[in-house]
Tab-separated table of C-alpha atoms in Angstrom:
chain	number	residue	atom	x	y	z
W	1	MET	CA	76.817	63.723	80.840
W	2	ILE	CA	78.257	66.935	82.026
W	3	GLY	CA	76.070	69.868	81.260
W	4	TYR	CA	77.051	73.486	81.718
W	5	PHE	CA	75.968	77.050	81.646
W	6	LYS	CA	78.066	80.295	81.489
W	7	ILE	CA	77.095	83.886	82.077
W	8	SER	CA	79.194	87.049	82.116
W	9	ALA	CA	77.012	90.259	82.685
W	10	ILE	CA	78.175	93.926	82.785
W	11	GLY	CA	77.794	95.597	86.168
W	12	THR	CA	75.792	98.687	86.722
W	13	ALA	CA	78.837	100.711	87.542
W	14	HIS	CA	80.079	100.082	84.074
W	15	LEU	CA	76.677	100.762	82.513
W	16	GLU	CA	76.664	104.222	83.901
W	17	ASN	CA	79.708	104.904	81.739
W	18	PRO	CA	78.924	105.586	78.059
W	19	ASP	CA	82.147	103.707	77.048
W	20	GLY	CA	81.636	101.092	79.676
W	21	VAL	CA	82.383	97.520	78.875
W	22	CYS	CA	82.047	94.240	80.708
W	23	GLN	CA	85.526	93.522	81.835
W	24	ASP	CA	84.623	89.747	82.703
W	25	TYR	CA	85.061	86.888	80.323
W	26	SER	CA	84.235	83.319	80.469
W	27	ASP	CA	84.211	80.219	78.147
W	28	VAL	CA	83.647	76.463	78.324
W	29	LEU	CA	85.145	73.740	76.060
W	30	LYS	CA	83.820	70.178	76.042
W	31	LEU	CA	86.231	67.659	74.684
W	32	ASP	CA	85.406	64.399	73.046
W	33	ASN	CA	87.550	62.496	75.628
W	34	GLY	CA	84.974	63.369	78.382
W	35	TYR	CA	86.766	66.241	79.825
W	36	THR	CA	85.286	69.713	80.167
W	37	ILE	CA	87.391	72.775	80.732
W	38	ALA	CA	85.898	75.894	82.119
W	39	VAL	CA	87.762	79.255	82.411
W	40	ILE	CA	86.767	82.699	83.795
W	41	ALA	CA	88.591	85.927	83.983
W	42	ASP	CA	87.866	89.331	85.513
W	43	GLY	CA	89.861	92.207	84.052
W	44	LEU	CA	90.985	94.766	86.699
W	45	GLY	CA	88.904	97.821	86.785
W	46	SER	CA	91.926	99.944	87.173
W	47	ALA	CA	93.351	98.622	83.818
W	48	SER	CA	92.011	100.330	80.664
W	49	LYS	CA	92.413	97.320	78.391
W	50	SER	CA	91.658	94.571	80.990
W	51	ASP	CA	88.625	93.401	78.977
W	52	ILE	CA	90.883	92.443	76.206
W	53	GLY	CA	93.391	90.997	78.624
W	54	ALA	CA	90.625	88.793	80.052
W	55	LYS	CA	89.619	87.484	76.606
W	56	VAL	CA	93.253	86.832	75.605
W	57	ALA	CA	93.981	84.885	78.795
W	58	VAL	CA	90.836	82.694	78.633
W	59	ASN	CA	91.221	81.860	74.922
W	60	SER	CA	95.114	81.200	75.290
W	61	PHE	CA	94.389	78.766	78.209
W	62	LEU	CA	91.671	76.836	76.338
W	63	ALA	CA	93.773	76.602	73.201
W	64	TYR	CA	96.749	75.211	75.124
W	65	ILE	CA	94.764	72.644	77.149
W	66	ASN	CA	92.882	71.485	73.996
W	67	LEU	CA	96.275	70.932	72.108
W	68	HIS	CA	98.067	69.123	75.105
W	69	ILE	CA	95.450	67.316	77.069
W	70	LYS	CA	95.547	63.533	77.347
W	71	THR	CA	93.463	60.966	79.110
W	72	GLN	CA	94.236	58.355	81.819
W	73	LYS	CA	97.213	60.295	83.183
W	74	SER	CA	98.323	61.069	86.640
W	75	ASP	CA	97.229	63.908	88.802
W	76	LYS	CA	100.666	65.535	88.520
W	77	PHE	CA	100.155	65.681	84.637
W	78	TYR	CA	96.957	67.621	84.853
W	79	ILE	CA	98.244	69.915	87.559
W	80	ASP	CA	101.456	70.648	85.546
W	81	LEU	CA	99.312	70.994	82.337
W	82	ILE	CA	97.242	73.873	83.973
W	83	SER	CA	100.514	75.451	85.149
W	84	GLN	CA	101.767	75.448	81.748
W	85	ALA	CA	98.516	76.860	80.351
W	86	TYR	CA	98.773	79.648	82.833
W	87	GLN	CA	102.250	80.509	81.535
W	88	GLU	CA	101.031	80.486	77.995
W	89	ALA	CA	98.119	82.922	79.028
W	90	TYR	CA	100.643	85.199	80.789
W	91	ASN	CA	102.904	85.222	77.653
W	92	ASN	CA	100.114	85.934	75.282
W	93	VAL	CA	98.789	88.838	77.279
W	94	MET	CA	102.309	90.359	77.563
W	95	ASN	CA	102.821	89.937	73.817
W	96	THR	CA	99.460	91.634	73.073
W	97	ALA	CA	100.529	94.622	75.180
W	98	GLU	CA	103.859	94.782	73.422
W	99	ASP	CA	102.253	94.630	69.982
W	100	MET	CA	99.865	97.526	70.980
W	101	LYS	CA	102.724	99.432	72.513
W	102	ILE	CA	100.789	99.802	75.646
W	103	ASP	CA	102.037	99.046	79.165
W	104	PHE	CA	101.215	95.610	80.241
W	105	SER	CA	99.572	96.551	83.354
W	106	GLU	CA	96.638	97.972	81.368
W	107	TYR	CA	95.728	94.387	80.314
W	108	ASN	CA	95.859	92.797	83.768
W	109	THR	CA	93.256	90.247	84.784
W	110	THR	CA	92.450	87.352	87.118
W	111	LEU	CA	92.108	83.853	85.977
W	112	THR	CA	90.359	80.873	87.412
W	113	ALA	CA	90.269	77.473	85.560
W	114	ALA	CA	88.962	73.958	85.924
W	115	ILE	CA	89.410	70.536	84.284
W	116	TYR	CA	86.573	68.255	85.123
W	117	ASN	CA	85.808	64.692	84.048
W	118	GLY	CA	82.574	64.184	85.984
W	119	LYS	CA	84.472	62.974	89.017
W	120	ASN	CA	87.798	64.671	89.679
W	121	LEU	CA	88.498	68.362	89.631
W	122	TYR	CA	91.884	69.946	88.766
W	123	TYR	CA	92.007	73.628	89.205
W	124	GLY	CA	94.200	76.799	88.637
W	125	GLN	CA	93.587	80.058	90.577
W	126	CYS	CA	94.922	83.578	90.711
W	127	GLY	CA	92.882	86.579	91.822
W	128	ASP	CA	89.784	87.142	93.960
W	129	GLY	CA	87.393	84.655	92.220
W	130	GLY	CA	86.897	80.993	93.331
W	131	ILE	CA	85.345	77.655	92.741
W	132	ILE	CA	82.671	75.983	95.036
W	133	VAL	CA	82.004	72.165	94.670
W	134	LEU	CA	79.213	69.992	95.630
W	135	THR	CA	80.156	66.457	96.679
W	136	PRO	CA	77.991	63.402	96.263
W	137	SER	CA	77.364	63.303	99.896
W	138	GLY	CA	75.776	66.782	99.635
W	139	ASN	CA	78.540	68.893	101.150
W	140	TYR	CA	79.321	72.342	99.746
W	141	ASP	CA	83.071	73.419	99.878
W	142	CYS	CA	85.289	76.114	98.560
W	143	ALA	CA	88.059	74.193	96.438
W	144	THR	CA	90.319	77.297	95.879
W	145	GLU	CA	92.028	79.914	98.001
W	146	VAL	CA	91.297	83.584	97.311
W	147	LYS	CA	94.297	85.567	96.440
W	148	LYS	CA	93.518	89.018	97.873
W	149	GLY	CA	95.904	91.744	99.121
W	150	GLU	CA	95.638	93.482	102.636
W	151	ALA	CA	94.170	96.730	101.115
W	152	PHE	CA	90.445	96.997	100.129
W	153	ASN	CA	89.701	95.481	96.617
W	154	GLU	CA	93.376	94.605	96.146
W	155	THR	CA	94.132	91.281	94.463
W	156	TYR	CA	96.963	89.317	92.875
W	157	PRO	CA	96.388	89.150	89.241
W	158	LEU	CA	97.746	86.846	86.328
W	159	LEU	CA	100.540	89.356	85.396
W	160	GLY	CA	101.645	89.317	89.060
W	161	GLY	CA	103.592	86.185	87.987
W	162	PRO	CA	103.820	82.620	89.142
W	163	ASP	CA	104.243	83.399	92.815
W	164	ASN	CA	100.535	84.494	92.803
W	165	TRP	CA	99.291	81.355	91.009
W	166	SER	CA	98.112	78.217	92.773
W	167	PHE	CA	97.179	74.738	91.285
W	168	GLY	CA	95.871	71.583	92.794
W	169	LYS	CA	93.369	68.826	92.782
W	170	TYR	CA	90.216	68.726	94.937
W	171	PRO	CA	90.690	65.713	97.214
W	172	ASP	CA	87.065	64.413	97.143
W	173	GLU	CA	84.764	63.436	94.251
W	174	VAL	CA	82.721	66.092	92.720
W	175	CYS	CA	79.338	66.010	91.272
W	176	ALA	CA	78.874	69.706	90.516
W	177	LEU	CA	80.990	72.910	90.529
W	178	THR	CA	80.631	76.671	89.783
W	179	LEU	CA	83.292	79.069	89.004
W	180	MET	CA	82.615	82.808	89.883
W	181	THR	CA	84.342	86.119	89.721
W	182	ASP	CA	84.291	88.310	92.877
W	183	GLY	CA	80.865	90.079	91.856
W	184	ILE	CA	79.077	86.804	92.768
W	185	PHE	CA	81.799	84.918	94.902
W	186	ASP	CA	81.711	87.539	97.514
W	187	ILE	CA	78.007	86.763	97.982
W	188	VAL	CA	78.551	82.985	98.216
W	189	CYS	CA	81.490	83.330	100.533
W	190	HIS	CA	80.459	86.496	102.395
W	191	PRO	CA	82.932	88.216	104.623
W	192	LEU	CA	80.357	87.930	107.655
W	193	LEU	CA	80.628	84.088	107.297
W	194	ALA	CA	84.491	83.980	107.499
W	195	ASN	CA	84.536	83.164	111.212
W	196	GLU	CA	81.400	80.917	111.124
W	197	ALA	CA	81.470	76.999	111.111
W	198	GLN	CA	79.606	77.225	107.846
W	199	LYS	CA	81.629	79.733	105.490
W	200	ILE	CA	79.366	79.300	102.396
W	201	ASN	CA	76.097	80.897	101.761
W	202	ILE	CA	74.416	77.539	100.796
W	203	PRO	CA	70.885	78.732	100.166
W	204	PHE	CA	72.053	81.010	97.502
W	205	ILE	CA	74.618	78.795	95.521
W	206	ARG	CA	72.364	75.726	95.897
W	207	ARG	CA	69.997	77.060	93.333
W	208	PHE	CA	72.857	76.965	90.648
W	209	MET	CA	74.278	73.428	91.481
W	210	ASP	CA	71.768	70.960	93.255
W	211	ARG	CA	69.815	68.910	90.882
W	212	ASN	CA	67.405	68.117	93.804
W	213	ILE	CA	65.960	71.455	93.422
W	214	LEU	CA	67.312	72.302	89.993
W	215	ARG	CA	65.904	70.872	86.699
W	216	ALA	CA	69.019	70.025	84.709
W	217	ASN	CA	68.868	66.558	83.190
W	218	ASN	CA	69.500	66.995	79.488
W	219	LYS	CA	70.520	69.496	76.828
W	220	THR	CA	67.306	71.242	76.711
W	221	ASP	CA	67.202	71.727	80.355
W	222	PHE	CA	70.595	73.314	80.333
W	223	GLU	CA	69.512	75.670	77.596
W	224	ASN	CA	66.630	76.764	79.627
W	225	LEU	CA	68.846	77.050	82.716
W	226	GLN	CA	71.285	79.278	80.749
W	227	LYS	CA	68.414	81.706	79.930
W	228	SER	CA	66.841	81.786	83.357
W	229	ILE	CA	70.278	82.248	85.228
W	230	SER	CA	71.271	84.847	82.644
W	231	LYS	CA	68.214	86.785	83.266
W	232	PHE	CA	68.561	86.584	87.049
W	233	VAL	CA	72.310	87.638	86.970
W	234	SER	CA	71.783	90.427	84.349
W	235	GLY	CA	68.552	91.732	85.755
W	236	ASN	CA	67.358	92.524	89.300
W	237	GLY	CA	68.460	89.132	90.926
W	238	LEU	CA	71.560	90.770	92.413
W	239	PRO	CA	70.524	94.547	92.964
W	240	ASN	CA	73.362	95.348	95.484
W	241	VAL	CA	76.129	94.111	93.064
W	242	THR	CA	77.599	96.924	90.892
W	243	ASP	CA	80.596	95.070	89.637
W	244	ASP	CA	80.570	92.711	86.481
W	245	LYS	CA	79.200	89.259	87.252
W	246	THR	CA	80.320	85.900	85.982
W	247	ILE	CA	79.151	82.444	86.996
W	248	VAL	CA	79.971	79.249	85.079
W	249	GLY	CA	78.437	75.907	86.259
W	250	LEU	CA	79.482	72.217	85.371
W	251	ILE	CA	76.977	69.556	86.558
W	252	ASN	CA	77.265	65.777	86.199
W	253	THR	CA	73.788	64.598	85.472
W	254	ASP	CA	74.788	61.033	86.353
W	255	ILE	CA	75.137	61.817	89.979
W	256	LEU	CA	72.572	63.181	92.423
W	257	ALA	CA	73.900	64.659	95.604
W	258	ASP	CA	72.569	63.427	98.992
W	259	LEU	CA	70.195	65.723	100.907
W	260	LYS	CA	71.056	67.124	104.297
W	261	ASP	CA	68.914	68.161	107.108
W	262	GLU	CA	66.819	71.290	106.591
W	263	GLU	CA	69.130	73.215	109.074
W	264	TYR	CA	72.049	72.755	106.598
W	265	TYR	CA	70.220	74.783	103.950
W	266	LYS	CA	68.984	77.454	106.433
W	267	GLU	CA	69.520	81.094	105.553
W	268	PRO	CA	72.228	82.714	107.727
W	269	ASP	CA	70.983	85.163	110.364
W	270	TRP	CA	72.414	88.173	108.602
W	271	ASP	CA	71.100	90.593	111.378
W	272	LYS	CA	72.798	88.625	114.082
W	273	LEU	CA	75.931	88.417	111.857
W	274	ASN	CA	75.984	92.205	111.499
W	275	GLU	CA	75.524	92.747	115.064
W	276	ASN	CA	78.413	90.353	115.941
W	277	MET	CA	80.644	92.333	113.486
W	278	LYS	CA	79.735	95.602	114.935
W	279	ARG	CA	80.418	94.310	118.567
W	280	LYS	CA	83.955	92.996	117.556
W	281	LEU	CA	84.662	96.415	115.894
W	282	ARG	CA	83.633	98.145	119.152
W	283	GLU	CA	85.754	95.771	121.150
W	284	GLY	CA	88.586	96.343	118.735
W	285	ARG	CA	88.540	100.101	119.410
W	286	ARG	CA	88.385	99.508	123.197
W	287	PRO	CA	90.577	96.526	123.905
W	288	THR	CA	90.296	94.911	127.216
W	289	PRO	CA	93.285	95.606	129.428
W	290	ILE	CA	95.318	92.575	130.522
W	291	ASP	CA	95.981	92.341	134.227
W	292	ILE	CA	99.697	91.500	134.616
W	293	LYS	CA	101.318	92.201	137.999
W	294	LYS	CA	104.796	93.737	137.687
W	295	PRO	CA	106.013	92.104	134.585
W	296	THR	CA	109.639	91.494	134.665
W	297	ASN	CA	109.870	91.589	130.712
W	298	ILE	CA	107.903	93.336	128.178
W	299	ILE	CA	108.144	92.483	124.478
W	300	LYS	CA	107.734	95.740	122.303
W	301	VAL	CA	107.197	95.374	118.599
W	302	THR	CA	108.705	98.438	116.547
W	303	PRO	CA	107.014	99.735	113.355
W	304	THR	CA	109.426	97.765	111.204
W	305	GLY	CA	108.235	94.542	112.899
W	306	GLU	CA	111.373	94.054	115.159
W	307	SER	CA	110.679	92.668	118.568
W	308	ILE	CA	112.572	94.370	121.406
W	309	VAL	CA	112.743	92.809	125.146
W	310	ILE	CA	112.372	95.493	127.703
W	311	ASN	CA	113.146	94.419	131.348
W	312	ASP	CA	112.723	96.333	134.513
W	313	GLU	CA	116.255	97.796	134.403
W	314	SER	CA	115.631	98.972	130.803
W	315	ARG	CA	112.444	100.622	131.886
W	316	LYS	CA	114.090	102.318	134.907
W	317	LEU	CA	116.949	103.657	132.653
W	318	LYS	CA	114.447	104.754	130.215
W	319	LYS	CA	112.470	106.685	132.803
W	320	ARG	CA	115.693	108.299	134.147
W	321	LEU	CA	116.615	109.327	130.628
W	322	GLN	CA	113.205	110.823	130.109
W	323	ASN	CA	113.430	112.836	133.350
W	324	SER	CA	116.893	114.075	132.342
W	325	TYR	CA	115.722	115.094	129.036
W	326	ARG	CA	112.607	116.938	130.539
W	327	ILE	CA	115.131	118.734	133.051
W	328	ASN	CA	117.544	119.723	130.306
W	329	ARG	CA	114.758	121.122	128.351
W	330	GLN	CA	113.581	123.334	131.137
W	331	LEU	CA	117.087	124.418	131.826
W	332	ARG	CA	117.457	125.375	128.132
W	333	LYS	CA	114.289	127.569	128.238
W	334	ILE	CA	115.618	129.286	131.355
W	335	VAL	CA	119.047	130.035	129.697
W	336	LEU	CA	117.276	131.250	126.721
W	337	ILE	CA	115.265	133.705	128.778
W	338	GLN	CA	118.229	134.986	130.516
W	339	LEU	CA	120.099	135.526	127.285
W	340	ILE	CA	117.188	137.453	125.963
W	341	VAL	CA	117.087	139.639	129.150
W	342	ILE	CA	120.831	140.371	128.933
W	343	LEU	CA	120.419	141.215	125.265
W	344	VAL	CA	117.674	143.717	126.033
W	345	LEU	CA	119.782	145.268	128.919
W	346	ILE	CA	122.759	145.607	126.508
W	347	ILE	CA	120.628	147.416	123.937
W	348	ILE	CA	119.261	149.820	126.555
W	349	CYS	CA	122.666	150.499	127.998
W	350	SER	CA	124.026	151.171	124.412
W	351	ILE	CA	121.254	153.689	123.693
W	352	CYS	CA	121.949	155.442	126.948
W	353	ILE	CA	125.794	155.588	126.181
W	354	VAL	CA	125.107	157.057	122.686
W	355	PHE	CA	122.893	159.847	124.185
W	356	LEU	CA	125.561	160.658	126.875
W	357	ASN	CA	128.314	160.792	124.318
W	358	LYS	CA	126.168	163.047	122.223
W	359	GLY	CA	125.867	165.469	125.169
W	360	ASN	CA	129.612	165.359	125.899
W	361	VAL	CA	130.424	166.007	122.273
W	362	GLN	CA	128.157	169.162	122.341
W	363	ASP	CA	129.850	170.388	125.585
W	364	THR	CA	133.274	169.662	124.161
W	365	SER	CA	132.435	171.631	120.903
W	366	LYS	CA	131.254	174.618	122.992
W	367	LYS	CA	134.488	174.692	124.997
W	368	SER	CA	136.483	174.379	121.889
W	369	MET	CA	134.607	177.398	120.442
W	370	GLU	CA	135.290	179.374	123.581
W	371	SER	CA	139.017	178.327	123.586
W	372	SER	CA	139.316	179.378	119.933
W	373	SER	CA	137.825	182.724	120.763
W	374	ILE	CA	140.399	183.173	123.618
W	375	SER	CA	143.303	182.280	121.300
W	376	LYS	CA	142.161	184.620	118.673
W	377	ASP	CA	142.175	187.588	121.425
W	378	SER	CA	145.630	186.459	122.639
W	379	ALA	CA	146.934	186.402	119.064
W	380	TYR	CA	145.698	189.923	118.498
W	381	ASN	CA	147.249	191.112	121.628
W	382	GLY	CA	150.577	189.411	120.556
W	383	LYS	CA	150.452	191.247	117.160
W	384	HIS	CA	149.680	194.573	118.900
W	385	THR	CA	152.667	194.113	121.130
W	386	GLN	CA	154.863	193.302	118.205
W	387	GLY	CA	153.689	196.400	116.494
W	388	SER	CA	154.460	198.541	119.389
W	389	ALA	CA	157.843	197.066	119.668
W	390	ILE	CA	158.546	197.608	116.019
W	391	ALA	CA	157.255	201.271	116.302
W	392	ASP	CA	159.618	201.731	119.300
W	393	ASP	CA	162.397	200.428	117.317
W	394	ASP	CA	161.724	202.740	114.407
W	395	THR	CA	161.511	205.620	116.793
W	396	SER	CA	164.928	204.607	118.301
W	397	ASP	CA	166.352	204.419	114.713
W	398	HIS	CA	165.220	207.985	113.996
W	399	ALA	CA	166.453	209.175	117.391
W	400	ASP	CA	169.851	207.511	116.682
W	401	ASP	CA	170.010	209.264	113.245
W	402	SER	CA	169.287	212.549	114.750
W	403	THR	CA	171.720	212.236	117.484
W	404	GLN	CA	174.476	210.287	115.637
W	405	SER	CA	176.456	213.366	115.445
W	406	ASP	CA	176.331	213.870	119.052
W	407	SER	CA	178.269	211.157	120.275
W	408	MET	CA	179.146	207.484	119.712
W	409	ALA	CA	178.670	206.647	123.497
W	410	SER	CA	174.883	207.630	123.037
W	411	ASN	CA	174.560	205.033	120.207
W	412	SER	CA	175.993	202.336	122.394
W	413	GLU	CA	173.555	202.928	125.120
W	414	ASN	CA	170.711	203.002	122.659
W	415	ASP	CA	171.702	199.508	121.321
W	416	LYS	CA	171.962	198.048	124.822
W	417	ALA	CA	168.384	199.521	125.489
W	418	LYS	CA	167.134	198.008	122.405
W	419	ASP	CA	168.540	194.588	123.054
W	420	LYS	CA	167.079	194.787	126.524
W	421	ALA	CA	163.704	195.724	125.080
W	422	ILE	CA	163.695	192.778	122.590
W	423	LYS	CA	164.781	190.327	125.428
W	424	ASP	CA	161.969	191.615	127.655
W	425	ALA	CA	159.278	191.269	124.749
W	426	LEU	CA	160.411	187.648	123.561
W	427	PRO	CA	158.894	185.856	126.567
W	428	ARG	CA	155.687	187.643	126.182
W	429	MET	CA	155.609	186.784	122.425
W	430	LYS	CA	156.448	183.247	123.163
W	431	GLN	CA	153.572	182.884	125.554
W	432	ALA	CA	151.226	184.542	123.040
W	433	LEU	CA	152.271	182.166	120.352
W	434	GLN	CA	151.881	179.201	122.612
W	435	GLU	CA	148.313	180.170	123.398
W	436	VAL	CA	147.676	180.841	119.696
W	437	GLY	CA	149.089	177.284	118.794
W	438	THR	CA	145.795	175.724	120.134
W	439	SER	CA	144.288	177.028	116.892
W	440	THR	CA	146.175	175.813	113.784
W	441	HIS	CA	144.889	178.761	111.645
W	442	PHE	CA	146.826	181.174	113.527
W	443	THR	CA	149.947	179.111	114.379
W	444	TYR	CA	151.590	178.975	111.031
W	445	ILE	CA	150.958	182.696	110.361
W	446	ASN	CA	152.248	184.161	113.532
W	447	SER	CA	155.312	181.869	113.860
W	448	GLU	CA	156.559	182.919	110.392
W	449	ALA	CA	155.974	186.475	111.152
W	450	VAL	CA	157.929	186.374	114.422
W	451	ASP	CA	160.810	184.495	112.790
W	452	GLU	CA	160.905	187.066	109.816
W	453	HIS	CA	160.831	190.054	112.238
W	454	TYR	CA	163.351	188.471	114.636
W	455	SER	CA	165.687	187.961	111.726
W	456	ASN	CA	165.302	191.586	110.640
W	457	ILE	CA	166.082	192.849	114.089
W	458	THR	CA	168.785	190.440	115.272
W	459	GLY	CA	170.063	188.880	112.089
W	460	GLY	CA	169.565	185.482	113.830
W	461	SER	CA	166.810	182.759	114.121
W	462	SER	CA	164.171	181.934	116.532
W	463	SER	CA	165.367	178.390	117.104
W	464	GLY	CA	165.174	179.006	120.783
W	465	PHE	CA	161.354	178.877	120.538
């Protein structure tokens, strides 16, 4: 017969949350035709509805297999059947998200499944869980390939699509198997064992699979086994595991696995493994230099992953370009400093010119004031001369009137004397007016006065001025 146990326990990380739920889900279906189907799912911690997604995925897979499975078929039939059941689980999870009007990523989950007939194992895998098998010869092996991303705690879930799913048949006969989510699977296939010859923590997983040390022969034994394993997983049996924990075991009670040497079941030397890991990390920080004498070609990998071959000529050219760039940069600095110095000198010179111009303006203003004063005095002298000439004319007129009766000859002489006096005074008046012309205020007054007076005297104009 094929006996089984299945446990899914909430992790302490979720227990600390008042609304925390177990995001793992598992179930087993025994069919009358001798096949047993086991499925586990681990809802993503970052997805708020992943516990629902896990249940929908598991139940959809079991329902599809139960409806379509047949016996005595080829390996391809069972592998294709599992692939179709994965597609059914995918569609149902997506439909659930659409019905609830919630983004489908909130329902994301991993999915690991097995179809077992007591001898052959067909499996499906997506995510970071896995399946460990025990062969009749007593060997422990990992039947599936873990689907993890490069980043910490990154995995490829069911809703990632068919490219992230894998299916197959384990090549050897199987007498027992366990399906585990990452909470327990990471203990069985510990990262420290990844580079060791034996990659499985056999002393740990053996207690769940090997009937040589496990009492599992009938239905009652499996009921008791279910209770004891559930207590171990849910209680303090795994104190360092804070994630949800799921383990499902299928055991063929008709086959007893062979025993190996005691060395095969020996506990790994965890202290030594830890020390080796630390040493590799230290070596990774300080890589050992490779002694290569004058390499002719160097392959450089760019950040984009492109490989570039650099030969001696390329390195020399690169060095020359680097030197040229360094020299140009220094020259630019020197030119910049010189420009700053020239700018400062220009500013200083401009300030000096402004102050000098200010002094010249003051001197010019002072000279202008002195010239204006002189012009005013000249204008006053011109007016005085003009007044004297007019007075002389008046006196001559009166003299002519008084002596008119004396003789006409005397009048003619007086006219000549008058003309002579005017001609003598004109150059002096012209000079006075030119001096006064430097001041606009006096020019237009005196020129009009002279023109009017000259017209009165001569009956002509002063166009000769």
